[in-house]
Coordinates of C-alpha atoms in Angstrom, one line a residue:
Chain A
X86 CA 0.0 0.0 0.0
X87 CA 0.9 3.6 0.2
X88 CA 0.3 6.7 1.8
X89 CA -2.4 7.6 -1.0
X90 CA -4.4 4.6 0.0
X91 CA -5.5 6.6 2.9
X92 CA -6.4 9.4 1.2
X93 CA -8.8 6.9 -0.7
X94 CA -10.3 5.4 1.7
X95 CA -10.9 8.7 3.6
X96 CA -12.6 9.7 0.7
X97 CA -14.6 6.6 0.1
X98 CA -18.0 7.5 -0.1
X99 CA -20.4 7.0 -2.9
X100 CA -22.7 9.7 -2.9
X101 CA -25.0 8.3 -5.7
X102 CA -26.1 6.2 -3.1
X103 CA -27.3 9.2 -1.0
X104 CA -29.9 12.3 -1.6
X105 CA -29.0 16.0 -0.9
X106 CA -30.0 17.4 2.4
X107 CA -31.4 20.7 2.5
X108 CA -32.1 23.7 5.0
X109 CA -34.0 26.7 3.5
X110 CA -31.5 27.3 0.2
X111 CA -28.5 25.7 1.6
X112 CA -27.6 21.8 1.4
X113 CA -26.6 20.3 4.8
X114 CA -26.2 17.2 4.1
X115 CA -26.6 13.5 2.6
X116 CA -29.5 10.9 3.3
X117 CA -28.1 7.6 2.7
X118 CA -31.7 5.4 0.8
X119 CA -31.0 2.9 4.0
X120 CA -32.1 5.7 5.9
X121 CA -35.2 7.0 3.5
X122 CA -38.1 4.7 5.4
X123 CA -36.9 5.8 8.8
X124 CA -36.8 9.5 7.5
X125 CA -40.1 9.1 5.6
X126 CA -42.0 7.8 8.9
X127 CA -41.2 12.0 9.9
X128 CA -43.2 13.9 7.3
X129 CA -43.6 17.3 9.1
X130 CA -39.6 16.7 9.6
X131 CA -38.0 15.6 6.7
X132 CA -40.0 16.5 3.5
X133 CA -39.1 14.0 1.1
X134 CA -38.9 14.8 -3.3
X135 CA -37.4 13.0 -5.6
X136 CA -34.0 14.9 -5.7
X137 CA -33.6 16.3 -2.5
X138 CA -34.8 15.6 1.2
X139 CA -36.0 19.2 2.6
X140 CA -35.3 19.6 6.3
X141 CA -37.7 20.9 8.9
X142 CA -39.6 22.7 6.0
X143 CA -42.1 24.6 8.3
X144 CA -39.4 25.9 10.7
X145 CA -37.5 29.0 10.1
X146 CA -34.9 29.6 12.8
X147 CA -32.1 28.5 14.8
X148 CA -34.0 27.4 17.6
X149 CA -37.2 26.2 15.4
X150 CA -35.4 24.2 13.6
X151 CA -33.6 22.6 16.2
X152 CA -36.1 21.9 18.1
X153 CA -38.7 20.2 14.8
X154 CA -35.5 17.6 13.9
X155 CA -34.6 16.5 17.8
X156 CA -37.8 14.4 18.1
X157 CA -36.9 12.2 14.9
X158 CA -33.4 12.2 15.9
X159 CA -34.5 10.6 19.7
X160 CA -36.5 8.3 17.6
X161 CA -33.6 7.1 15.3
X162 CA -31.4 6.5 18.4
X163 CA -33.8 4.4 19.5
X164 CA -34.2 2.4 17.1
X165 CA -30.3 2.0 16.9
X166 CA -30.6 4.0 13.6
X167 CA -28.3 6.3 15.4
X168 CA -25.2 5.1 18.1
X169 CA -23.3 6.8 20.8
X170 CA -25.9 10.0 21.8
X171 CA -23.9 12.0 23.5
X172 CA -26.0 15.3 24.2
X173 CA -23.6 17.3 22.6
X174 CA -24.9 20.3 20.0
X175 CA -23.0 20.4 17.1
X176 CA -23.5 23.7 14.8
X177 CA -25.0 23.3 11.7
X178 CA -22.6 25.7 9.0
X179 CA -22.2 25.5 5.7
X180 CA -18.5 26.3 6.4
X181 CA -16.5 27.1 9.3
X182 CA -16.9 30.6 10.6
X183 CA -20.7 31.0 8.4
X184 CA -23.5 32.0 11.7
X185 CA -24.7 28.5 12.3
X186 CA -27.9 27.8 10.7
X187 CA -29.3 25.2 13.6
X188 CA -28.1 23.1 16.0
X189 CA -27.9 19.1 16.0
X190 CA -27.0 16.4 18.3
X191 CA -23.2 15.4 17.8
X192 CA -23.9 11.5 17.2
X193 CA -26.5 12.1 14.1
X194 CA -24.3 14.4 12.1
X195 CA -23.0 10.9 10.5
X196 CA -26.7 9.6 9.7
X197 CA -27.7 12.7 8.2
X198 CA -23.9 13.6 6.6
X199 CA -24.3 17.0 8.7
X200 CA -20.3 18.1 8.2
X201 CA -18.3 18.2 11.6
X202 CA -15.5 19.9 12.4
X203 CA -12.9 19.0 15.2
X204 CA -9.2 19.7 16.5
X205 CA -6.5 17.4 16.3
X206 CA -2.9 18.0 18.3
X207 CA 0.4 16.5 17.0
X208 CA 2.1 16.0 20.3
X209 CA 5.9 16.3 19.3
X210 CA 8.9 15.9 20.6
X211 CA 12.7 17.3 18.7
X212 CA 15.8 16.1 19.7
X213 CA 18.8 17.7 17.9
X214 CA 17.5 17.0 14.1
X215 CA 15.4 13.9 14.8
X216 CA 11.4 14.6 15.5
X217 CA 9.1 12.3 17.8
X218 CA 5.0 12.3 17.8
X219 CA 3.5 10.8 20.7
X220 CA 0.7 8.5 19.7
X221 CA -2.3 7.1 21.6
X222 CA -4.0 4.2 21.2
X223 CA -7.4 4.4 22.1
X224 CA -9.1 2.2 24.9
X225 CA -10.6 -1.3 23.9
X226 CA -14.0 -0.3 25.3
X227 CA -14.0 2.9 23.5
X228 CA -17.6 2.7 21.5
X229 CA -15.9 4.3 18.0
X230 CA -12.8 3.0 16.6
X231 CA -11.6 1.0 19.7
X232 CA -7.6 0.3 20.1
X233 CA -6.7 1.8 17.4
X234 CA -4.3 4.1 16.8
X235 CA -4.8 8.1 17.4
X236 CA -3.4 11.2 17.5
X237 CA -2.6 12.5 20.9
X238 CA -4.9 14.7 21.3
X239 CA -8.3 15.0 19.2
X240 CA -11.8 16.2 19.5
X241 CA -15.1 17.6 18.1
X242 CA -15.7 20.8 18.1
X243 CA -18.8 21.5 20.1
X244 CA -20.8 25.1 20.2
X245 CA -20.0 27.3 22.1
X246 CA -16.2 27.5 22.6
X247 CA -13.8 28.4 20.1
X248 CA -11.3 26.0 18.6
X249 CA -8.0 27.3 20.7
X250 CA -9.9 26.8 23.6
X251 CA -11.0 23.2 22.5
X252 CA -7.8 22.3 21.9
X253 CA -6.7 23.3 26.2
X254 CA -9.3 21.5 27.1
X255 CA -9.1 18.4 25.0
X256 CA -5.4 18.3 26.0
X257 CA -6.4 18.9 29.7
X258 CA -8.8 16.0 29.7
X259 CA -7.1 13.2 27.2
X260 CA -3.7 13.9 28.2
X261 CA -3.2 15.5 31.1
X262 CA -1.4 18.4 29.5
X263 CA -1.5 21.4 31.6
X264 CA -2.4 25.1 30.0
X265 CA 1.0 25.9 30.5
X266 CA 1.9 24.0 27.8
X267 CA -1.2 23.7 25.7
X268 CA -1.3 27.2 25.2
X269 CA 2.0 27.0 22.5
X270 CA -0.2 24.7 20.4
X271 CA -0.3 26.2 17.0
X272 CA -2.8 26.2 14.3
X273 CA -1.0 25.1 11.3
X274 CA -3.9 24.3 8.8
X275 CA -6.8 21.6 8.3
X276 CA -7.6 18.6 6.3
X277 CA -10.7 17.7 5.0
X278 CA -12.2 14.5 3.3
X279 CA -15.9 12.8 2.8
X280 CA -15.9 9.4 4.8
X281 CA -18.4 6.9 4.5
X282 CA -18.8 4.0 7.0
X283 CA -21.3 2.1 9.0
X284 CA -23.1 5.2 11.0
X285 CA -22.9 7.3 7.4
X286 CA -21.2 10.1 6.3
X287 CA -18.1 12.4 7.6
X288 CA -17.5 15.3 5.0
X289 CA -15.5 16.9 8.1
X290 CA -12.8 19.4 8.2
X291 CA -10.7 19.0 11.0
X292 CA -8.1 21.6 12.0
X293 CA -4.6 20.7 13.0
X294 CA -2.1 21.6 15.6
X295 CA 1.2 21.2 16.3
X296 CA 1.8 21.0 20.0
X297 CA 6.2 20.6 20.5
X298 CA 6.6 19.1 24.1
X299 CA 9.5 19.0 26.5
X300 CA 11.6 16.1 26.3
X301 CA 10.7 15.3 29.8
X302 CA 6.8 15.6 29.9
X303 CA 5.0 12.7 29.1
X304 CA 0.8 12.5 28.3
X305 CA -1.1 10.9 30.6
X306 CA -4.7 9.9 30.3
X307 CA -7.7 10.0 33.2
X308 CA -11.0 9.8 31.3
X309 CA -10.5 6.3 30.4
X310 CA -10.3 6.9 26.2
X311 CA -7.1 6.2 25.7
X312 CA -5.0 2.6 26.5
X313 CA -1.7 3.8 26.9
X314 CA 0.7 6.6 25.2
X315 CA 3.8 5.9 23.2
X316 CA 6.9 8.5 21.7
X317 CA 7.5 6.9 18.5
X318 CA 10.8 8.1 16.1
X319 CA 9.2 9.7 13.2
X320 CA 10.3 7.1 10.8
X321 CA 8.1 4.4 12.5
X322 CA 5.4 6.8 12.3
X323 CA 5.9 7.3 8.8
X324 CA 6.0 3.6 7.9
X325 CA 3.4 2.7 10.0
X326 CA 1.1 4.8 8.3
X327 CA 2.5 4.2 5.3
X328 CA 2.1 0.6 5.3
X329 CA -1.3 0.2 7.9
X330 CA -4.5 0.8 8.5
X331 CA -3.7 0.9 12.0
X332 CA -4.2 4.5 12.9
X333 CA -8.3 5.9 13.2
X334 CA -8.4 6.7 9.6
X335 CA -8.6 10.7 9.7
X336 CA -5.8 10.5 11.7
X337 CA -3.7 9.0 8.8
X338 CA -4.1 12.7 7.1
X339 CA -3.6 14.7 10.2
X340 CA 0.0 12.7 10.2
X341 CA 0.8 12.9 6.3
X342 CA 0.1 16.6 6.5
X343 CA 2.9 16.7 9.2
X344 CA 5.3 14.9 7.4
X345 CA 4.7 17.1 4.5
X346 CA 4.8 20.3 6.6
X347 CA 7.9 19.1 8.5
X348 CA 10.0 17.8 5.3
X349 CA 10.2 14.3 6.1
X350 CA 8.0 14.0 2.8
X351 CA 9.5 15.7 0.1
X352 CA 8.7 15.9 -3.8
X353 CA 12.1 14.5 -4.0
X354 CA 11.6 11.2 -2.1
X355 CA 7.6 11.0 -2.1
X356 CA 6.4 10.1 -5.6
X357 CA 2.6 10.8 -5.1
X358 CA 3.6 14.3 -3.2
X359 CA 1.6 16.5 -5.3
X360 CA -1.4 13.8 -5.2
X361 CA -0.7 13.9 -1.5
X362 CA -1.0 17.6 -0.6
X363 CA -4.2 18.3 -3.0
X364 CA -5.9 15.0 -1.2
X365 CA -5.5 16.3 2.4
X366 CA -7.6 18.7 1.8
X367 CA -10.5 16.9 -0.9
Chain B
X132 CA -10.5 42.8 -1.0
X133 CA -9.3 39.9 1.3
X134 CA -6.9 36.6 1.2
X135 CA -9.4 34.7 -0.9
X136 CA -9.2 37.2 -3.4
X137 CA -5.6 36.3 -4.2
X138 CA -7.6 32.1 -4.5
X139 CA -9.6 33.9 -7.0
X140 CA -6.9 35.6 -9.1
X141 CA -4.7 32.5 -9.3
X142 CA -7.1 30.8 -10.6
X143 CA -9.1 33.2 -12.6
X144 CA -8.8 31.2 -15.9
X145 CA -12.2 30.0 -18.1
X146 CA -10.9 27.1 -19.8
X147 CA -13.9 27.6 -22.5
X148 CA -11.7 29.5 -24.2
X149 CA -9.1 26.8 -24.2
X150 CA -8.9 23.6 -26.5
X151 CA -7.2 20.6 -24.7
X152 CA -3.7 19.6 -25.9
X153 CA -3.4 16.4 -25.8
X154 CA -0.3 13.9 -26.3
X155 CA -1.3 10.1 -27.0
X156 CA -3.6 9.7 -24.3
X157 CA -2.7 12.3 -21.9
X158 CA -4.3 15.5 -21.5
X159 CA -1.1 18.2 -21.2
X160 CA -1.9 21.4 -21.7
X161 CA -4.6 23.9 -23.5
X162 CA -4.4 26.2 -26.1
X163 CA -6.4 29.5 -26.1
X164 CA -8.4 29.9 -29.1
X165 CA -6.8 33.1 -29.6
X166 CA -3.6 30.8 -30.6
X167 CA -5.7 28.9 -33.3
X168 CA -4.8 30.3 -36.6
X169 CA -1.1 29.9 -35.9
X170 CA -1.3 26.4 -34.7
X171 CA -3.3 25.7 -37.9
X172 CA 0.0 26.4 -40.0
X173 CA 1.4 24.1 -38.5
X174 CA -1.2 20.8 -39.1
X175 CA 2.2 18.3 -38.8
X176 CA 2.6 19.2 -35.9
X177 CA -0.5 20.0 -34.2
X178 CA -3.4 17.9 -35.9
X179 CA -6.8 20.3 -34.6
X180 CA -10.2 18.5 -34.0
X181 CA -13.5 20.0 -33.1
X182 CA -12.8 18.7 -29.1
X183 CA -9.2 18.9 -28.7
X184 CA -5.6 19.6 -30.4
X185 CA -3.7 16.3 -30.8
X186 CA 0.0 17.4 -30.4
X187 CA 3.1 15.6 -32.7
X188 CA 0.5 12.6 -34.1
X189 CA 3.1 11.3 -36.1
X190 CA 6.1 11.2 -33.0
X191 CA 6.1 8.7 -30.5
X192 CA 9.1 8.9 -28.0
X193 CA 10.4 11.8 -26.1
X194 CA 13.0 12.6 -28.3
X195 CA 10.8 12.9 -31.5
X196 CA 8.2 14.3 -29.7
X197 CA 10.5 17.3 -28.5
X198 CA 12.2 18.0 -32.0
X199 CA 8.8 18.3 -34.0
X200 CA 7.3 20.5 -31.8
X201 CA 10.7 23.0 -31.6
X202 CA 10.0 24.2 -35.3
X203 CA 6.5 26.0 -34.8
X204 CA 8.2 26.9 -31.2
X205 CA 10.4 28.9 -32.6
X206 CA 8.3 30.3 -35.4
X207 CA 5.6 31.4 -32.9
X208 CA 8.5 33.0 -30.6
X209 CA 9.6 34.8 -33.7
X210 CA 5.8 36.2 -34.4
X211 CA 5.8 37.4 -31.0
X212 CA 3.1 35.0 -30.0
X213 CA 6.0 33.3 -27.4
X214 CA 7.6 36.0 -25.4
X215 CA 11.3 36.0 -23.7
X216 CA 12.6 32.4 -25.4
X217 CA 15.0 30.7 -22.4
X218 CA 16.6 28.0 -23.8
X219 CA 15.8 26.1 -20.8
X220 CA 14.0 22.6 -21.5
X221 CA 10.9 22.1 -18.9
X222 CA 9.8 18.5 -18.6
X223 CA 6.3 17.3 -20.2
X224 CA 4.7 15.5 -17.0
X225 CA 0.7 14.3 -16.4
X226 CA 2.4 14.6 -12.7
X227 CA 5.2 15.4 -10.9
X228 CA 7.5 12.5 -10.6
X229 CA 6.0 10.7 -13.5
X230 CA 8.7 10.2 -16.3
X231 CA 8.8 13.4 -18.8
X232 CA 6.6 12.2 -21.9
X233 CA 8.9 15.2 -23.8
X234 CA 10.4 18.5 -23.4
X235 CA 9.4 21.9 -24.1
X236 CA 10.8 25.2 -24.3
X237 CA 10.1 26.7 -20.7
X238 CA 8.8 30.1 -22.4
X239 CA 6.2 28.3 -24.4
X240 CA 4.7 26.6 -21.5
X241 CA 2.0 29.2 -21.2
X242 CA 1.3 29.1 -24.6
X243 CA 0.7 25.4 -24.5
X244 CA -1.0 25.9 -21.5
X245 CA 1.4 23.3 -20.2
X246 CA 2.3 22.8 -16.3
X247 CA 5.2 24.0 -15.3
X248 CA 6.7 23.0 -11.8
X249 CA 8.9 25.4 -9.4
X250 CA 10.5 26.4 -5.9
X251 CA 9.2 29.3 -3.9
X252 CA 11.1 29.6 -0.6
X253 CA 10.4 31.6 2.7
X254 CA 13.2 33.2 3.9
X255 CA 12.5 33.6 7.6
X256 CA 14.0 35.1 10.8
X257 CA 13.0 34.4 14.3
X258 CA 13.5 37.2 16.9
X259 CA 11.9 35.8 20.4
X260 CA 8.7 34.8 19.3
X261 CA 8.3 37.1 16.2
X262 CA 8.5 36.0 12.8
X263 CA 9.9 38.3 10.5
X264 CA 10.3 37.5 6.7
X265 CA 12.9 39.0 3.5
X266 CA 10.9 39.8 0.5
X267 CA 12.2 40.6 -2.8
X268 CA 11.7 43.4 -5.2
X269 CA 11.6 42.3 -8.8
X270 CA 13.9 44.4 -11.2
X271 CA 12.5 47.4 -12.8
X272 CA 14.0 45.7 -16.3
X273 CA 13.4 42.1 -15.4
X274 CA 10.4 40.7 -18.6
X275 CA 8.0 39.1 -16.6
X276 CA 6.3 40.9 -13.7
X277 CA 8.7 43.7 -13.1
X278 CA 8.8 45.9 -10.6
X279 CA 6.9 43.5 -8.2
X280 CA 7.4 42.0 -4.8
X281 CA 8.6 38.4 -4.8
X282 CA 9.6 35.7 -2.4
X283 CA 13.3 35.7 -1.6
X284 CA 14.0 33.2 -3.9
X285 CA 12.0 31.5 -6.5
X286 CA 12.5 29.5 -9.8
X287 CA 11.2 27.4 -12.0
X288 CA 12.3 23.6 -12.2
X289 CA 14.3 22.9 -15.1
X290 CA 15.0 19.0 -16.1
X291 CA 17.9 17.1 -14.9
X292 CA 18.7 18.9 -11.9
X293 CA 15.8 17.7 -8.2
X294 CA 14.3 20.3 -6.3
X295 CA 16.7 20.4 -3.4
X296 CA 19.5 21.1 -5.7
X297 CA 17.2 23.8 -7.3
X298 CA 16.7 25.4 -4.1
X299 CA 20.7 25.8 -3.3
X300 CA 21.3 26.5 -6.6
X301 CA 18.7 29.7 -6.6
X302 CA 19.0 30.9 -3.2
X303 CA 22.9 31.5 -3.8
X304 CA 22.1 33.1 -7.6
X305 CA 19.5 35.4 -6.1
X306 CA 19.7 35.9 -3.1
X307 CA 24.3 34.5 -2.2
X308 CA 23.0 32.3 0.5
X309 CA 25.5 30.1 1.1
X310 CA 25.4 26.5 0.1
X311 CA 26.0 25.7 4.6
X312 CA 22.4 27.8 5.3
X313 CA 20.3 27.1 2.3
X314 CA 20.8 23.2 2.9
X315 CA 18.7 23.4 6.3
X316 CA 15.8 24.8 3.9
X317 CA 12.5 22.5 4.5
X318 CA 10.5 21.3 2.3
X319 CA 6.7 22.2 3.5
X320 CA 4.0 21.6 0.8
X321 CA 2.5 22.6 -2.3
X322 CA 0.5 25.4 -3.6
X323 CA -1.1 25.6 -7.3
X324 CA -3.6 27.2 -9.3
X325 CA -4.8 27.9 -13.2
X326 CA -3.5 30.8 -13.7
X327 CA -4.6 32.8 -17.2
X328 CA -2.7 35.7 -18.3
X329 CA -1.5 37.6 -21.3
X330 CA 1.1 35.2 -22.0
X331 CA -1.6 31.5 -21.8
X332 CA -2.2 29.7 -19.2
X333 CA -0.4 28.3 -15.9
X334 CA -2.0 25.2 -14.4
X335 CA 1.2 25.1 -12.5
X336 CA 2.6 23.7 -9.1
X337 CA 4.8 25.5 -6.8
X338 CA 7.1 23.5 -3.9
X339 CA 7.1 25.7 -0.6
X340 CA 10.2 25.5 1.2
X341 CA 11.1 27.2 4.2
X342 CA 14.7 28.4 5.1
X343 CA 15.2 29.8 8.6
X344 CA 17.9 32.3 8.4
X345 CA 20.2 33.9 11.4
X346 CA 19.3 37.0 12.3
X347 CA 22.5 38.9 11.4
X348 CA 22.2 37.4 7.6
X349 CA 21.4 39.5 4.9
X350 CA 20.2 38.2 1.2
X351 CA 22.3 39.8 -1.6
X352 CA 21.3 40.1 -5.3
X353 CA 24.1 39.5 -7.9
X354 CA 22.5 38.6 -10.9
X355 CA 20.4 41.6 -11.5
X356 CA 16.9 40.2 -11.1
X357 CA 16.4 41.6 -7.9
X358 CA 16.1 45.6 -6.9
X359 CA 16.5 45.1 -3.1
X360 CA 15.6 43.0 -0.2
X361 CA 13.8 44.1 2.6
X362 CA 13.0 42.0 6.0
X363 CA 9.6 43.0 6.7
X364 CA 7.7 41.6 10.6
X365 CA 4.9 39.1 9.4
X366 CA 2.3 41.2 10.6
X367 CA 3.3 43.9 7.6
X368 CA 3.6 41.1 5.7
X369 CA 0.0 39.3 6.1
X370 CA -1.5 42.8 5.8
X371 CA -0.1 43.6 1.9
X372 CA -1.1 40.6 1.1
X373 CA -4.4 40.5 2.6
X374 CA -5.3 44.6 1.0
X375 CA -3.0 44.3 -2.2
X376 CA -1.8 43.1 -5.1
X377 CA 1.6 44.0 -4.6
X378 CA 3.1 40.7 -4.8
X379 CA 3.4 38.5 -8.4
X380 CA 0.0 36.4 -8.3
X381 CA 1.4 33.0 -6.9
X382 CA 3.6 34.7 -4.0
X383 CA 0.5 35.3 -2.5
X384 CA -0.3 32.2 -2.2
X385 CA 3.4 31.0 -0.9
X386 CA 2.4 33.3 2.0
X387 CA -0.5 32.8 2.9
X388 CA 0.7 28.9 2.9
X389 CA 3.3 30.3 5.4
X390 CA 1.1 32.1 7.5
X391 CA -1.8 29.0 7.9
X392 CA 1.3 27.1 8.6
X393 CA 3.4 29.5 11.3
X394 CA -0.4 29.8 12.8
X395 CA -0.4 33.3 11.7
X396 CA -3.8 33.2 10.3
X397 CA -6.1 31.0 12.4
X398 CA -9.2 29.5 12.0
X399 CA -10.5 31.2 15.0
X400 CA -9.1 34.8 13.4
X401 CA -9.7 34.7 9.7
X402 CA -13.7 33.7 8.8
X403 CA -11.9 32.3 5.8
X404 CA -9.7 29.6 6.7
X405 CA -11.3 26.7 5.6
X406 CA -11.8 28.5 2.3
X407 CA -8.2 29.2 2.3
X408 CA -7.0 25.8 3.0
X409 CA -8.9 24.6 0.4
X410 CA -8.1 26.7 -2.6
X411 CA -4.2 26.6 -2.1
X412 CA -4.4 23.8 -3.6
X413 CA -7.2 24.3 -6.5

């Protein structure tokens, strides 16, 4: 395999296989046709056509709408339609910075392809010229994506708080990292990609950070998410990603886009680099 | 105006206007209409359909390829429809890194609508935790762009020679940086656009790199192409960018690669980041 197979199968979806969401004039989202007779059972909420599912038609604000979806949403859960609620509003944007246009429970932005955004930290470490990441695997009994392989620090971005602030807390929680040093994370860009798997569609954008860490600090977790942390030399990074599937599959990106950032990927030694940098970003 | 302007004027070109130039079976460039009557003098060597222009039918290996191209070349250079003839062969690639189908005349890559390949590189100075950056001032006399601010050092990427060895060999033609500082230059990404201008089109691909330099270094311009260098603080920096179009069209985007990257631009600062991160890569 190669490092372009993960921009592949990040970008696996079929969207023939799913009908446009809509909100007012904007599309939100994608219905996959497994969904359509849970969704038609919710007339007043979904309003199905042939080309389009129109949400919350008779609703015509943020709170409105909000309020006309949650009832179908509760209903999906329980009929395992939708997994892992978490009571968590997500914002509802076209793109990143637009006012939100409604809010929606975190665990159905993948059954209606609703677009998330979240933060994800490389922890690294430099030691003369040769870089480490720290990596986390995440817990077995972890409900999404259990023991694999993760960045160090990663989380959704829920209303309310803005992304710097996300990423303090997130580090705070998953890996005991105090402000003190979360604080010198910096933004250095975002991937992007349209995921389809079991609980439906990711078209997320998640923005990445670059966190460097003393040589003598080391993560530690206390919510239970993650197994164990591990320094790894940047080469085994690179293969392992390179030759697995054994990091949570976004998280292959977030890691590509490092090595590309921090030259250990070069259009000299990289033969798909251009492929590479326009896919991190699809 | 704002940053996503400069997305905009990179990659202002309508390709309606443009008949694909094919090479057996690969799509590699795109001729303006404008250009139609004096490729039809030239049917051996460019054989014009309805949908596309077939390029050298009758050739069939990179070396025959090259040479029966080189005749109308040279005859549209002498008409003036091919401006400021190099002598410097540019490779013929679907990709970078596949293997050069032929070569081509770097000046008559616009022309062809061809994609031509090059080095931009950020000259950069820390002081504490400011980021300063040296920015170039094209020469008043210099063909292409004159008169107009430039990253440090930048060139275009010539066969036989790899992008590293591009980069050393620029930065001490342009700018004297010694062979001992501009090896620690990083390779950090890619930018590239469809550019359409006076002189065709540029569906081309820029390598960042980034080259820290010490503080009491100062860039020196000994082949004439350069006016002066100045060491500007980033925040002057982001705001030309961001309110002008002071810099030659793809510098912009070099930048604003550098300042997403150095977390200069955030997306909790600039309502466009997403937007940004995208098109930097159209």
């Amino acid at each position: 395999m190669s490092y372009l197979d993960h921009i592949k199968h990040c970008n696996n979806a079929d969207l023939r296989a799913f009908l446009p969401l809509t909100l007012g004039a904007s599309r939100i989202g994608w219905v996959h046709h497994e969904l359509g007779a849970a969704v038609g059972r919710w007339p007043e909420t979904f309003a199905i056509s042939e080309l389009s599912i129109a949400l919350a038609p008779h609703a015509d604000d943020y709170a409105t709408c909000g309020a006309a979806v949650e009832p179908a949403l509760r209903a999906f859960a329980n009929q395992g339609l939708i997994m892992g609620w978490r009571d968590e509003p997500y914002p509802v944007m076209r793109e990143w910075g637009d006012p939100p246009l409604m809010q929606i429970e975190r665990a159905a932005c993948p059954a209606l392809g609703v677009r998330a955004w979240g933060v994800h930290v490389n922890g690294y470490v430099r030691r003369g010229d040769e870089l480490y990441m720290w990596i986390a695997q995440r817990a077995a009994d972890k409900p999404s994506y259990p023991g694999m392989l993760d960045n160090m620090v990663a989380g959704g971005q829920p209303i309310g708080i803005d992304l710097r602030a996300n990423v303090i807390k997130e580090a705070a929680e998953e890996a005991s990292i105090p402000v003190e040093i979360s604080q010198h994370a910096v933004a250095v860009g975002m991937i992007s990609y349209a995921h389809q798997g079991p609980d439906g569609l990711k078209p997320d954008q998640m923005f990445c950070y670059d966190l460097e860490l003393p040589d003598d600090f080391t993560p530690d977790n206390t919510d239970g998410e993650v197994e164990e942390f591990e320094l790894w030399p940047i080469a085994q990074l690179a293969e392992t990603v390179r030759d697995t599937f054994d990091f949570k599959f976004n998280c292959n990106l977030v890691i590509i886009d490092f090595l590309i950032r921090h030259g250990v990927l070069t259009p000299d030694n990289e033969p798909d680099y251009a492929a590479l940098c326009r896919g991190l970003r699809a």
